[in-house]
PDB file of C-alpha atoms and ligand atoms in Angstrom:
ATOM      1  CA  MET A   1      -2.771 -10.326-163.325  1.00 48.00           C
ATOM      2  CA  LYS A   2      -5.259  -9.688-166.123  1.00 54.00           C
ATOM      3  CA  ILE A   3      -3.583  -7.755-168.908  1.00 54.00           C
ATOM      4  CA  THR A   4      -5.673  -4.686-169.764  1.00 60.00           C
ATOM      5  CA  GLN A   5      -4.888  -1.953-172.270  1.00 64.00           C
ATOM      6  CA  GLY A   6      -4.465   0.413-169.335  1.00 68.00           C
ATOM      7  CA  ASN A   7      -1.747  -1.485-167.592  1.00 91.00           C
ATOM      8  CA  LYS A   8      -0.053  -2.279-170.918  1.00 94.00           C
ATOM      9  CA  GLU A   9       0.276   1.458-171.556  1.00 95.00           C
ATOM     10  CA  ALA A  10       1.531   1.945-168.009  1.00 96.00           C
ATOM     11  CA  LEU A  11       4.121  -0.813-168.560  1.00 98.00           C
ATOM     12  CA  ILE A  12       5.237   0.764-171.845  1.00 98.00           C
ATOM     13  CA  LYS A  13       5.794   4.048-170.000  1.00 97.00           C
ATOM     14  CA  ARG A  14       7.639   2.154-167.237  1.00 97.00           C
ATOM     15  CA  ALA A  15       9.897   0.435-169.804  1.00 98.00           C
ATOM     16  CA  ALA A  16      10.628   3.774-171.499  1.00 98.00           C
ATOM     17  CA  THR A  17      11.696   5.222-168.143  1.00 97.00           C
ATOM     18  CA  ASP A  18      13.748   2.144-167.261  1.00 98.00           C
ATOM     19  CA  ILE A  19      15.601   2.310-170.604  1.00 98.00           C
ATOM     20  CA  ALA A  20      16.173   6.078-170.391  1.00 98.00           C
ATOM     21  CA  ASP A  21      17.518   5.724-166.834  1.00 97.00           C
ATOM     22  CA  SER A  22      19.690   2.666-167.546  1.00 98.00           C
ATOM     23  CA  ARG A  23      23.458   3.053-167.808  1.00 98.00           C
ATOM     24  CA  LYS A  24      23.756  -0.060-170.000  1.00 98.00           C
ATOM     25  CA  THR A  25      20.860  -1.879-171.669  1.00 98.00           C
ATOM     26  CA  ILE A  26      21.077  -5.059-173.741  1.00 99.00           C
ATOM     27  CA  ALA A  27      18.465  -7.132-175.555  1.00 99.00           C
ATOM     28  CA  LEU A  28      18.098 -10.906-175.797  1.00 99.00           C
ATOM     29  CA  THR A  29      15.874 -11.878-178.726  1.00 99.00           C
ATOM     30  CA  GLY A  30      14.307 -15.086-179.971  1.00 98.00           C
ATOM     31  CA  ALA A  31      12.237 -16.272-182.909  1.00 98.00           C
ATOM     32  CA  GLY A  32       9.198 -14.301-181.731  1.00 98.00           C
ATOM     33  CA  ILE A  33      10.763 -11.027-182.856  1.00 98.00           C
ATOM     34  CA  SER A  34      10.856 -12.308-186.461  1.00 98.00           C
ATOM     35  CA  VAL A  35       7.292 -13.693-186.564  1.00 98.00           C
ATOM     36  CA  GLU A  36       5.977 -10.339-187.836  1.00 98.00           C
ATOM     37  CA  SER A  37       8.506 -10.645-190.662  1.00 98.00           C
ATOM     38  CA  GLY A  38       6.721 -13.811-191.782  1.00 97.00           C
ATOM     39  CA  ILE A  39       9.094 -16.328-190.201  1.00 97.00           C
ATOM     40  CA  PRO A  40       7.201 -18.733-187.909  1.00 96.00           C
ATOM     41  CA  ASP A  41       8.730 -19.286-184.486  1.00 97.00           C
ATOM     42  CA  PHE A  42       9.466 -22.788-183.190  1.00 97.00           C
ATOM     43  CA  ARG A  43       7.169 -23.533-180.268  1.00 96.00           C
ATOM     44  CA  SER A  44       3.990 -21.511-180.783  1.00 95.00           C
ATOM     45  CA  ALA A  45       1.082 -23.343-182.408  1.00 94.00           C
ATOM     46  CA  GLY A  46       1.925 -23.744-186.095  1.00 93.00           C
ATOM     47  CA  GLY A  47       5.592 -23.169-185.362  1.00 95.00           C
ATOM     48  CA  LEU A  48       8.454 -24.956-187.107  1.00 95.00           C
ATOM     49  CA  TRP A  49       8.620 -27.730-184.533  1.00 95.00           C
ATOM     50  CA  ASP A  50       5.022 -28.630-185.378  1.00 95.00           C
ATOM     51  CA  LYS A  51       6.196 -29.357-188.927  1.00 94.00           C
ATOM     52  CA  TYR A  52       9.670 -30.741-188.199  1.00 95.00           C
ATOM     53  CA  ASP A  53      10.449 -32.881-185.131  1.00 95.00           C
ATOM     54  CA  PRO A  54      13.576 -31.192-183.703  1.00 94.00           C
ATOM     55  CA  GLU A  55      14.976 -34.584-182.683  1.00 92.00           C
ATOM     56  CA  GLU A  56      14.802 -35.729-186.312  1.00 94.00           C
ATOM     57  CA  TYR A  57      15.854 -32.452-187.923  1.00 96.00           C
ATOM     58  CA  ALA A  58      17.608 -30.058-185.543  1.00 95.00           C
ATOM     59  CA  HIS A  59      20.131 -32.309-183.780  1.00 96.00           C
ATOM     60  CA  ILE A  60      23.679 -32.544-185.133  1.00 96.00           C
ATOM     61  CA  SER A  61      23.421 -36.365-185.052  1.00 96.00           C
ATOM     62  CA  ALA A  62      20.377 -36.135-187.376  1.00 96.00           C
ATOM     63  CA  PHE A  63      22.389 -33.951-189.735  1.00 96.00           C
ATOM     64  CA  ARG A  64      25.322 -36.378-189.720  1.00 94.00           C
ATOM     65  CA  SER A  65      23.134 -39.458-190.251  1.00 95.00           C
ATOM     66  CA  ASN A  66      20.738 -38.018-192.844  1.00 95.00           C
ATOM     67  CA  PRO A  67      21.964 -34.678-194.203  1.00 94.00           C
ATOM     68  CA  ALA A  68      19.753 -34.813-197.306  1.00 93.00           C
ATOM     69  CA  LYS A  69      16.630 -35.069-195.102  1.00 95.00           C
ATOM     70  CA  VAL A  70      17.724 -32.253-192.783  1.00 96.00           C
ATOM     71  CA  TRP A  71      18.517 -30.101-195.811  1.00 96.00           C
ATOM     72  CA  ASN A  72      14.789 -30.233-196.690  1.00 93.00           C
ATOM     73  CA  MET A  73      14.077 -28.287-193.477  1.00 94.00           C
ATOM     74  CA  ILE A  74      17.080 -26.009-193.973  1.00 96.00           C
ATOM     75  CA  LYS A  75      15.891 -25.156-197.503  1.00 94.00           C
ATOM     76  CA  ASP A  76      12.400 -24.344-196.177  1.00 92.00           C
ATOM     77  CA  MET A  77      13.875 -22.063-193.488  1.00 93.00           C
ATOM     78  CA  MET A  78      16.260 -20.359-195.917  1.00 93.00           C
ATOM     79  CA  GLU A  79      13.393 -19.653-198.340  1.00 92.00           C
ATOM     80  CA  LEU A  80      11.347 -18.126-195.482  1.00 93.00           C
ATOM     81  CA  VAL A  81      14.282 -15.873-194.591  1.00 94.00           C
ATOM     82  CA  LEU A  82      14.907 -14.910-198.231  1.00 90.00           C
ATOM     83  CA  GLY A  83      11.390 -13.465-198.410  1.00 89.00           C
ATOM     84  CA  ALA A  84      11.580 -11.717-195.025  1.00 97.00           C
ATOM     85  CA  GLU A  85      12.201  -8.064-194.214  1.00 98.00           C
ATOM     86  CA  PRO A  86      13.077  -6.541-190.815  1.00 98.00           C
ATOM     87  CA  ASN A  87       9.862  -5.592-189.003  1.00 98.00           C
ATOM     88  CA  PRO A  88       9.148  -2.578-186.698  1.00 98.00           C
ATOM     89  CA  ALA A  89      10.527  -4.523-183.716  1.00 99.00           C
ATOM     90  CA  HIS A  90      13.966  -4.988-185.323  1.00 98.00           C
ATOM     91  CA  ILE A  91      13.930  -1.364-186.444  1.00 98.00           C
ATOM     92  CA  ALA A  92      12.973  -0.102-182.977  1.00 98.00           C
ATOM     93  CA  LEU A  93      15.942  -1.914-181.390  1.00 99.00           C
ATOM     94  CA  ALA A  94      18.254  -0.391-184.029  1.00 98.00           C
ATOM     95  CA  GLU A  95      16.768   3.031-183.214  1.00 98.00           C
ATOM     96  CA  LEU A  96      17.495   2.519-179.499  1.00 98.00           C
ATOM     97  CA  GLU A  97      21.105   1.701-180.414  1.00 98.00           C
ATOM     98  CA  ARG A  98      21.330   4.868-182.539  1.00 98.00           C
ATOM     99  CA  MET A  99      19.937   6.872-179.601  1.00 98.00           C
ATOM    100  CA  GLY A 100      22.760   5.456-177.460  1.00 98.00           C
ATOM    101  CA  LEU A 101      20.226   3.537-175.342  1.00 98.00           C
ATOM    102  CA  LEU A 102      21.014  -0.042-176.372  1.00 98.00           C
ATOM    103  CA  ASN A 103      24.491  -1.525-176.062  1.00 98.00           C
ATOM    104  CA  SER A 104      24.009  -4.794-177.920  1.00 98.00           C
ATOM    105  CA  VAL A 105      21.513  -7.331-179.184  1.00 99.00           C
ATOM    106  CA  ILE A 106      22.158 -10.962-178.294  1.00 99.00           C
ATOM    107  CA  THR A 107      20.043 -12.962-180.700  1.00 99.00           C
ATOM    108  CA  GLN A 108      19.189 -16.649-180.839  1.00 98.00           C
ATOM    109  CA  ASN A 109      17.949 -16.097-184.390  1.00 98.00           C
ATOM    110  CA  VAL A 110      20.025 -16.935-187.446  1.00 97.00           C
ATOM    111  CA  ASP A 111      18.013 -14.831-189.943  1.00 97.00           C
ATOM    112  CA  GLY A 112      20.259 -11.745-189.987  1.00 97.00           C
ATOM    113  CA  LEU A 113      17.225  -9.433-189.649  1.00 98.00           C
ATOM    114  CA  HIS A 114      18.697  -7.392-186.777  1.00 98.00           C
ATOM    115  CA  GLN A 115      21.648  -6.365-188.941  1.00 98.00           C
ATOM    116  CA  ARG A 116      19.373  -5.666-191.927  1.00 98.00           C
ATOM    117  CA  GLY A 117      17.159  -3.617-189.593  1.00 98.00           C
ATOM    118  CA  GLY A 118      20.142  -1.386-188.733  1.00 98.00           C
ATOM    119  CA  SER A 119      21.520  -2.905-185.512  1.00 98.00           C
ATOM    120  CA  ARG A 120      25.330  -2.861-185.463  1.00 98.00           C
ATOM    121  CA  GLU A 121      26.236  -4.571-182.192  1.00 98.00           C
ATOM    122  CA  VAL A 122      24.642  -8.001-182.761  1.00 98.00           C
ATOM    123  CA  ILE A 123      25.891 -11.187-181.082  1.00 98.00           C
ATOM    124  CA  GLU A 124      24.672 -14.265-182.973  1.00 98.00           C
ATOM    125  CA  PHE A 125      24.409 -16.790-180.136  1.00 98.00           C
ATOM    126  CA  HIS A 126      23.298 -19.624-182.418  1.00 98.00           C
ATOM    127  CA  GLY A 127      25.387 -18.665-185.452  1.00 97.00           C
ATOM    128  CA  SER A 128      24.072 -17.434-188.760  1.00 96.00           C
ATOM    129  CA  ASN A 129      22.581 -19.018-191.853  1.00 94.00           C
ATOM    130  CA  GLN A 130      24.440 -16.498-194.026  1.00 94.00           C
ATOM    131  CA  TRP A 131      27.351 -18.975-194.202  1.00 95.00           C
ATOM    132  CA  LEU A 132      27.763 -22.649-195.057  1.00 96.00           C
ATOM    133  CA  VAL A 133      30.570 -24.661-193.457  1.00 96.00           C
ATOM    134  CA  CYS A 134      32.165 -28.022-194.152  1.00 96.00           C
ATOM    135  CA  LEU A 135      32.308 -30.368-191.141  1.00 90.00           C
ATOM    136  CA  GLY A 136      35.027 -32.291-192.973  1.00 91.00           C
ATOM    137  CA  CYS A 137      37.659 -29.682-193.784  1.00 95.00           C
ATOM    138  CA  GLY A 138      36.412 -26.343-192.386  1.00 94.00           C
ATOM    139  CA  TYR A 139      35.774 -24.797-195.808  1.00 97.00           C
ATOM    140  CA  ARG A 140      33.275 -21.875-195.721  1.00 96.00           C
ATOM    141  CA  GLN A 141      31.170 -20.211-198.377  1.00 95.00           C
ATOM    142  CA  GLU A 142      28.331 -17.674-198.335  1.00 94.00           C
ATOM    143  CA  SER A 143      24.828 -19.177-198.447  1.00 93.00           C
ATOM    144  CA  ALA A 144      23.902 -16.560-201.059  1.00 89.00           C
ATOM    145  CA  SER A 145      26.043 -18.510-203.537  1.00 85.00           C
ATOM    146  CA  LEU A 146      23.804 -21.564-203.036  1.00 87.00           C
ATOM    147  CA  SER A 147      21.344 -22.598-205.729  1.00 84.00           C
ATOM    148  CA  PHE A 148      18.475 -24.662-204.349  1.00 83.00           C
ATOM    149  CA  GLU A 149      18.893 -27.118-207.250  1.00 85.00           C
ATOM    150  CA  ASP A 150      22.018 -28.691-205.781  1.00 85.00           C
ATOM    151  CA  ILE A 151      20.691 -29.623-202.330  1.00 87.00           C
ATOM    152  CA  PRO A 152      22.399 -30.900-200.227  1.00 92.00           C
ATOM    153  CA  PRO A 153      25.422 -28.788-201.260  1.00 94.00           C
ATOM    154  CA  ARG A 154      28.818 -30.449-201.285  1.00 94.00           C
ATOM    155  CA  CYS A 155      32.196 -29.055-200.261  1.00 95.00           C
ATOM    156  CA  PRO A 156      34.264 -28.223-203.375  1.00 94.00           C
ATOM    157  CA  GLN A 157      37.399 -29.161-201.442  1.00 96.00           C
ATOM    158  CA  CYS A 158      36.579 -32.499-199.841  1.00 96.00           C
ATOM    159  CA  SER A 159      33.028 -33.182-201.170  1.00 94.00           C
ATOM    160  CA  SER A 160      31.510 -33.605-197.666  1.00 94.00           C
ATOM    161  CA  ILE A 161      27.995 -32.164-197.334  1.00 93.00           C
ATOM    162  CA  LEU A 162      27.979 -28.501-196.280  1.00 96.00           C
ATOM    163  CA  LYS A 163      26.004 -27.319-193.226  1.00 96.00           C
ATOM    164  CA  PRO A 164      24.635 -23.857-192.412  1.00 97.00           C
ATOM    165  CA  ASP A 165      26.887 -22.175-189.848  1.00 97.00           C
ATOM    166  CA  VAL A 166      24.132 -22.412-187.210  1.00 97.00           C
ATOM    167  CA  VAL A 167      24.214 -24.225-183.860  1.00 98.00           C
ATOM    168  CA  PHE A 168      22.322 -27.500-183.974  1.00 97.00           C
ATOM    169  CA  PHE A 169      21.206 -29.186-180.750  1.00 97.00           C
ATOM    170  CA  GLY A 170      24.202 -31.138-179.489  1.00 96.00           C
ATOM    171  CA  GLU A 171      26.687 -28.543-180.782  1.00 97.00           C
ATOM    172  CA  PRO A 172      28.558 -25.986-178.676  1.00 97.00           C
ATOM    173  CA  ILE A 173      27.740 -22.268-178.732  1.00 98.00           C
ATOM    174  CA  PRO A 174      30.489 -20.338-180.581  1.00 97.00           C
ATOM    175  CA  PRO A 175      32.844 -19.517-177.656  1.00 98.00           C
ATOM    176  CA  GLU A 176      33.343 -15.871-178.635  1.00 98.00           C
ATOM    177  CA  ALA A 177      29.573 -15.297-178.827  1.00 98.00           C
ATOM    178  CA  GLN A 178      28.990 -17.035-175.491  1.00 98.00           C
ATOM    179  CA  ASN A 179      31.755 -15.167-173.668  1.00 98.00           C
ATOM    180  CA  ARG A 180      30.686 -11.779-175.041  1.00 98.00           C
ATOM    181  CA  SER A 181      27.027 -12.482-174.200  1.00 98.00           C
ATOM    182  CA  PHE A 182      27.739 -13.513-170.603  1.00 98.00           C
ATOM    183  CA  GLU A 183      29.981 -10.470-170.151  1.00 98.00           C
ATOM    184  CA  GLU A 184      27.179  -8.223-171.457  1.00 98.00           C
ATOM    185  CA  ALA A 185      24.720  -9.891-169.059  1.00 98.00           C
ATOM    186  CA  ARG A 186      27.039  -9.434-166.077  1.00 98.00           C
ATOM    187  CA  THR A 187      27.668  -5.746-166.774  1.00 98.00           C
ATOM    188  CA  CYS A 188      24.246  -4.450-167.871  1.00 98.00           C
ATOM    189  CA  ASP A 189      21.605  -2.632-165.808  1.00 98.00           C
ATOM    190  CA  LEU A 190      18.680  -3.773-167.926  1.00 98.00           C
ATOM    191  CA  VAL A 191      17.961  -6.635-170.318  1.00 98.00           C
ATOM    192  CA  LEU A 192      15.019  -6.541-172.705  1.00 99.00           C
ATOM    193  CA  VAL A 193      13.965 -10.165-173.341  1.00 98.00           C
ATOM    194  CA  VAL A 194      12.012 -10.128-176.601  1.00 99.00           C
ATOM    195  CA  GLY A 195      10.195 -13.011-178.281  1.00 98.00           C
ATOM    196  CA  THR A 196      11.852 -15.991-176.642  1.00 98.00           C
ATOM    197  CA  SER A 197      10.230 -18.864-174.778  1.00 98.00           C
ATOM    198  CA  ALA A 198      13.363 -18.968-172.579  1.00 98.00           C
ATOM    199  CA  VAL A 199      13.506 -22.769-172.526  1.00 97.00           C
ATOM    200  CA  VAL A 200      16.729 -23.417-174.478  1.00 97.00           C
ATOM    201  CA  TYR A 201      20.027 -23.164-172.602  1.00 97.00           C
ATOM    202  CA  PRO A 202      22.578 -21.667-172.364  1.00 98.00           C
ATOM    203  CA  ALA A 203      20.764 -18.682-173.984  1.00 98.00           C
ATOM    204  CA  ALA A 204      17.944 -18.909-171.417  1.00 98.00           C
ATOM    205  CA  GLY A 205      20.568 -18.484-168.686  1.00 98.00           C
ATOM    206  CA  ILE A 206      21.347 -14.937-169.835  1.00 98.00           C
ATOM    207  CA  PRO A 207      18.388 -13.172-168.121  1.00 98.00           C
ATOM    208  CA  PRO A 208      18.979 -14.923-164.748  1.00 98.00           C
ATOM    209  CA  LEU A 209      22.704 -14.054-164.989  1.00 98.00           C
ATOM    210  CA  ALA A 210      21.832 -10.405-165.610  1.00 98.00           C
ATOM    211  CA  LYS A 211      19.352 -10.477-162.712  1.00 98.00           C
ATOM    212  CA  GLN A 212      21.955 -11.962-160.335  1.00 98.00           C
ATOM    213  CA  SER A 213      24.295  -9.149-161.410  1.00 98.00           C
ATOM    214  CA  GLY A 214      21.729  -6.557-160.342  1.00 98.00           C
ATOM    215  CA  ALA A 215      20.023  -5.836-163.645  1.00 98.00           C
ATOM    216  CA  LYS A 216      16.322  -5.310-164.304  1.00 98.00           C
ATOM    217  CA  VAL A 217      14.713  -7.865-166.629  1.00 98.00           C
ATOM    218  CA  VAL A 218      11.842  -6.739-168.867  1.00 98.00           C
ATOM    219  CA  GLU A 219      10.018  -9.273-171.040  1.00 98.00           C
ATOM    220  CA  ILE A 220       8.146  -8.476-174.242  1.00 98.00           C
ATOM    221  CA  ASN A 221       6.243 -11.566-175.330  1.00 98.00           C
ATOM    222  CA  MET A 222       2.847 -12.739-176.559  1.00 97.00           C
ATOM    223  CA  GLU A 223       2.645 -14.973-173.501  1.00 97.00           C
ATOM    224  CA  PRO A 224       4.285 -15.570-170.106  1.00 97.00           C
ATOM    225  CA  THR A 225       7.450 -17.703-170.049  1.00 98.00           C
ATOM    226  CA  PRO A 226       9.354 -19.555-167.264  1.00 98.00           C
ATOM    227  CA  LEU A 227      11.089 -16.230-166.551  1.00 98.00           C
ATOM    228  CA  THR A 228       7.799 -14.442-165.862  1.00 97.00           C
ATOM    229  CA  GLY A 229       7.163 -13.824-162.174  1.00 96.00           C
ATOM    230  CA  PHE A 230      10.511 -15.369-161.192  1.00 97.00           C
ATOM    231  CA  VAL A 231      13.318 -13.597-163.045  1.00 98.00           C
ATOM    232  CA  SER A 232      11.505 -10.849-164.945  1.00 98.00           C
ATOM    233  CA  ASP A 233      10.556  -7.600-163.238  1.00 98.00           C
ATOM    234  CA  TYR A 234       7.560  -7.390-165.544  1.00 97.00           C
ATOM    235  CA  LEU A 235       6.140  -8.740-168.799  1.00 97.00           C
ATOM    236  CA  ILE A 236       4.614  -6.456-171.427  1.00 98.00           C
ATOM    237  CA  GLN A 237       2.310  -8.929-173.108  1.00 97.00           C
ATOM    238  CA  GLY A 238       1.714  -8.446-176.821  1.00 97.00           C
ATOM    239  CA  SER A 239       3.539  -8.320-180.136  1.00 98.00           C
ATOM    240  CA  ALA A 240       7.061  -6.955-180.233  1.00 98.00           C
ATOM    241  CA  GLY A 241       6.307  -5.168-183.520  1.00 98.00           C
ATOM    242  CA  ALA A 242       3.685  -3.076-181.720  1.00 98.00           C
ATOM    243  CA  ILE A 243       5.266  -2.683-178.265  1.00 98.00           C
ATOM    244  CA  LEU A 244       8.885  -1.783-179.084  1.00 98.00           C
ATOM    245  CA  PRO A 245       8.019   1.151-181.391  1.00 98.00           C
ATOM    246  CA  GLN A 246       5.648   2.479-178.693  1.00 98.00           C
ATOM    247  CA  ILE A 247       8.480   2.349-176.142  1.00 98.00           C
ATOM    248  CA  VAL A 248      10.787   4.255-178.520  1.00 98.00           C
ATOM    249  CA  GLU A 249       8.030   6.823-179.144  1.00 98.00           C
ATOM    250  CA  GLU A 250       7.506   7.233-175.380  1.00 98.00           C
ATOM    251  CA  ILE A 251      11.252   7.813-174.880  1.00 98.00           C
ATOM    252  CA  ARG A 252      11.270  10.406-177.689  1.00 96.00           C
ATOM    253  CA  ARG A 253       8.258  12.176-176.168  1.00 94.00           C
ATOM    254  CA  HIS A 254      10.064  12.488-172.847  1.00 87.00           C
ATOM    255  CA  ALA A 255      13.366  13.522-174.406  1.00 82.00           C
ATOM    256  CA  ALA A 256      11.670  16.300-176.394  1.00 76.00           C
TER     257      ALA A 256
HETATM  258  N1  LIG B 301       5.992 -10.685-180.397  1.00 91.29           N
HETATM  259  C1  LIG B 301       6.534 -11.105-179.217  1.00 91.29           C
HETATM  260  N2  LIG B 301       6.674 -12.417-178.883  1.00 91.29           N
HETATM  261  C2  LIG B 301       6.254 -13.330-179.775  1.00 91.29           C
HETATM  262  C3  LIG B 301       5.682 -12.978-181.023  1.00 91.29           C
HETATM  263  C4  LIG B 301       5.564 -11.587-181.313  1.00 91.29           C
HETATM  264  N3  LIG B 301       5.037 -11.149-182.462  1.00 91.29           N
HETATM  265  N4  LIG B 301       5.356 -14.123-181.688  1.00 91.29           N
HETATM  266  C5  LIG B 301       5.725 -15.148-180.879  1.00 91.29           C
HETATM  267  N5  LIG B 301       6.259 -14.676-179.738  1.00 91.29           N
HETATM  268  C6  LIG B 301       6.827 -15.429-178.616  1.00 91.29           C
HETATM  269  C7  LIG B 301       6.153 -16.745-178.313  1.00 91.29           C
HETATM  270  O1  LIG B 301       5.093 -16.526-177.389  1.00 91.29           O
HETATM  271  C8  LIG B 301       7.300 -17.544-177.671  1.00 91.29           C
HETATM  272  O2  LIG B 301       7.367 -17.305-176.271  1.00 91.29           O
HETATM  273  O3  LIG B 301       8.151 -15.760-178.985  1.00 91.29           O
HETATM  274  C9  LIG B 301       8.546 -16.963-178.332  1.00 91.29           C
HETATM  275  C10 LIG B 301       9.168 -17.882-179.361  1.00 91.29           C
HETATM  276  O4  LIG B 301       9.654 -19.008-178.676  1.00 91.29           O
HETATM  277  P1  LIG B 301      10.354 -20.180-179.504  1.00 91.29           P
HETATM  278  O5  LIG B 301       9.526 -20.511-180.680  1.00 91.29           O
HETATM  279  O6  LIG B 301      10.699 -21.261-178.513  1.00 91.29           O
HETATM  280  O7  LIG B 301      11.705 -19.522-180.078  1.00 91.29           O
HETATM  281  P2  LIG B 301      13.036 -19.263-179.292  1.00 91.29           P
HETATM  282  O8  LIG B 301      12.765 -18.908-177.859  1.00 91.29           O
HETATM  283  O9  LIG B 301      13.839 -18.308-180.093  1.00 91.29           O
HETATM  284  O10 LIG B 301      13.757 -20.705-179.348  1.00 91.29           O
HETATM  285  C11 LIG B 301      15.060 -20.775-178.808  1.00 91.29           C
HETATM  286  O11 LIG B 301      15.266 -23.005-179.690  1.00 91.29           O
HETATM  287  O12 LIG B 301      14.674 -24.326-181.441  1.00 91.29           O
HETATM  288  C12 LIG B 301      15.746 -23.682-180.852  1.00 91.29           C
HETATM  289  O13 LIG B 301      17.696 -22.845-181.814  1.00 91.29           O
HETATM  290  C13 LIG B 301      16.317 -22.646-181.774  1.00 91.29           C
HETATM  291  O14 LIG B 301      17.070 -20.406-181.280  1.00 91.29           O
HETATM  292  C14 LIG B 301      16.002 -21.326-181.102  1.00 91.29           C
HETATM  293  C15 LIG B 301      15.871 -21.733-179.646  1.00 91.29           C
END
């Protein structure tokens, strides 16, 4: 279906109605929601995986075999996040939560921008780069305490190299985050899938799980994904930073 401005506006109205009518709405977000904060996503043209081969940089075996090399990518990503602010998409989701219309955000992102944008119920499915952990002894420290001179940082207790508390390929999802996320998916009426290519599991299994449990699935993305036309009820194609605030505005207009 050709996306025209007309049917985009109609879809925004439809999403506003679906959210207003939903007993329990959740959101699943990916890197696309932070692109308008200046953080490139992974798989779009010019994304992080164009610069860093995920096999060489994002797998736990790469970190274990060459931590100094992987820390070059981590430093780049941390510097991008340091300069980033929540964008209108993050703020719109926080507004929905404040309006009592969004139960939780399940995010694949590790940038902390949902919390800084005002969201309170945030499930960090892939961990968070706000903390560094030691694979040797379990020591933890806040990333904020890190100076980029001493890269890679070493554990003060056992001198192993510290790792951001994020899930690398080949690592398990934090059990508490996974269990909470699947429970949210099973018990929601509506899931907003925002800015994810839906190709990385188990996160990409959340929309189908919600669908099987009877929920509506609404995608907001610059482009179709494997969910589109199969799992999603509809895709509102465009930038999350433009679409989500329009949905909130449409809900306000109707509530007034
Ligand atoms: N608004 C909406 N969608 C956008 C925007 C935007 N402004 N910019 C990009 N997108 C979309 C892209 O079209 C793409 O479908 O966001 C999606 C980003 O996909 P990915 O780069 O694959 O990011 P993500 O889905 O979060 O990746 C999942 O893979 O590399 C691992 O652990 C990493 O959490 C990440 C996981």
